[in-house]
Steps between C-alpha positions, in 0.01 A plus 500: 500500500615402152520121511635466145859557614464199735297285261591596140253244365205708616328646197302819508150438375179693480293453819137413432265716709185309410381143464191283456310273737551135410298324771342532844571223753330539837604835647792551260493662157771394252615737228760499224689814598551775602867497606464581870635377833335349807311759702437739211149614410319439173157593366280240330250650255207266424261647242170636638634476859697743717882458498632266771814586696715193564841408634768270364540210746716261297574337168414167341701394196506818290174638637446763768277412798275783618261528791224761487439771758134498406228279359588274205173532306554541128859375484557272202764380255653775289421784742761776492742514797698823547787563743462810718864511606410568861397347832215572743533837675270736690507854640616560857472810720350613831160499327503117518389522864135410543480345153392155381697359206466190287780247452670712233488825699193651329243676725191291581319773691308791348767757591717688246807328348809478719772748404872465550796325344490164327645209698550144379349232721813282486810596698805344659518475882724749682868412529534290818791716620297821461210377712468662843483252787163432662519668842170686558167343591191573292187494717209332320238574768432128559596396855592139424740609225646815660551329834612147410597502130639851460554615141789725395494766227618325184413148615312255274253272677256235382149462641429127462144371524240278340189645340249675725728546803514880490790608276316786328352625828846506661638683195227763533582550870868544419433740211288724727717484811863476382726802556629492142502811281357326191316171449507313169249214486504238227193276470620223268244249371240630748130422468324788326233508772757561770683795342246770584432331832871523589521866396189616685486262797852379578701802379256786556525865386788582737706203382432578132629859527860387546479184291545391140298195394599276209234244411492201267197281562497123448334529157791701359757326275796342676740763367290785639504335845879471474535860387278620786751371756782676314296820464428510875869445575602771251259748663652419841850547352401846374403618849806331654718699259339816644640399841169377643423200722265292286285205604439256212210260559449228240215249497605250393841364409343160429279640224806672353670158493192341342499766227869431427420128486238569230752700299772238546276210393380695195864563403575128520672473840471163674325491839744401776325533837124456544451643152717809557760575231865591569440864402265542800789452740722724287268803484393498867836614643533759222170655609557471876857633494376828350344584838709593803728792582698708254737786575204743480188347655338168586238257372362276773336210316215289636403220260208268565556136404195279445603171662354221288315257728658667807824320402792724595740280300332544160740642234404870486471529878834328552676714237354826637597414857860449388518837324313723747627651827232339714152353491171557680285186507120525530350185653156366407449342846561838664258667256236234575510613865398849381848624594600777257751574366562125494880529530685188617778681685705188577505394132597851384832683501649839420865453407598861573305554823815486712650792303202737520363473858626614840637261764183543706279424201702187418479379862121553516455321165707204618297473822171494307625242249646278773170504689308419180737212420464346848120522479496354146712201607262419788172609341363149444562401863344825623191465280418144611564583866800267532728774630509556876566854616834527678670227298706756308550869590564580132171347385312663789639840394415434134140408592470823700641716219309328217176709517702825509717398205193385305334837563817679389511309169133564410438832325195646328533610139419860598749512789839667468782486756824693513825320574512648851144382572597151381804491727292622794250217450789253495635644827155459659495128413798450733389754764767755412 
């Protein structure tokens, strides 16, 4: 669009494609020039060191603020900064399956380069009016979820838990057992030690064959961790555009938010809520809304959220719960009883369950949840022996059903159950 006819005062001038580093403050690099916009890529060229790819994250006075996508060693005043004129992109095709990529979409394994067409990692969500409604259930092979917190194709759900409660193990179970056509797994800010462990132990060879892994470990720069989440989402979008049912697993949304906080603080944003900057709560919905149904296929998104101090009201947890279509809460007290997966069914919800299950399934689920709620309300009295049998038929029935329900909710990491097997176990709890 030619803006000069609307604003005649605009003067055409020569655009500078290079600049010079003026100073380095914390994680940000300031440069005088080049003339670029936010989100564009530049290359910093320190002498005697490899070139450093960086992204424009803001401006201060007349200087450009850059954040590196690599190590900052060697950067100093006067270093040449050149604009590339592009954004981060990577190659997508069927050959992505079984591959392990870094946060920018480059192969990390020893296999040949990925072929295919170039795809940018940033994209707009599908038009809301072109999204197909969520009406079909996606079986994840985990009884507690399939039976009581049923997930629909195209739904986005958060897995909320503190550290060490079994998020990664549950993700591995889902990746192996889910009836999705393609899995895309993003490990954002993960410990380096746990990456290979997740691939070989939790995911396994069978799970890897139909999966794409995107990994940015905790030592990577904040921008790389941010880009890894976008790269994983872009890979899932590619397969969705082929008409496939894709399962996107991301661990974790909290580390994505922490990376955005680092970028925001470096760009001069003020912290507003427990140190988080306003941009954190602006970028989260942009990322999460890219998942879901389109008019071609579906992306079912499962995002783990690391609950700080087991406080479900902390800012990232609260914001994610408001955006997502449901939440699965893992409880430390349940995990301490050696009850895995440690899902707190009564604290969890699937907002689309009523649209994707049969009437029988809904009735069985309601019976189980009602029995669990009655037992939970009277648990203290039962445990100290203050409850007398016969005082309440409802509590008597809940006490009788409790061992069966507990057995139903416990599942080994190597066990897989079909949806029909799950429903049959639920029928057996009530003698049907």
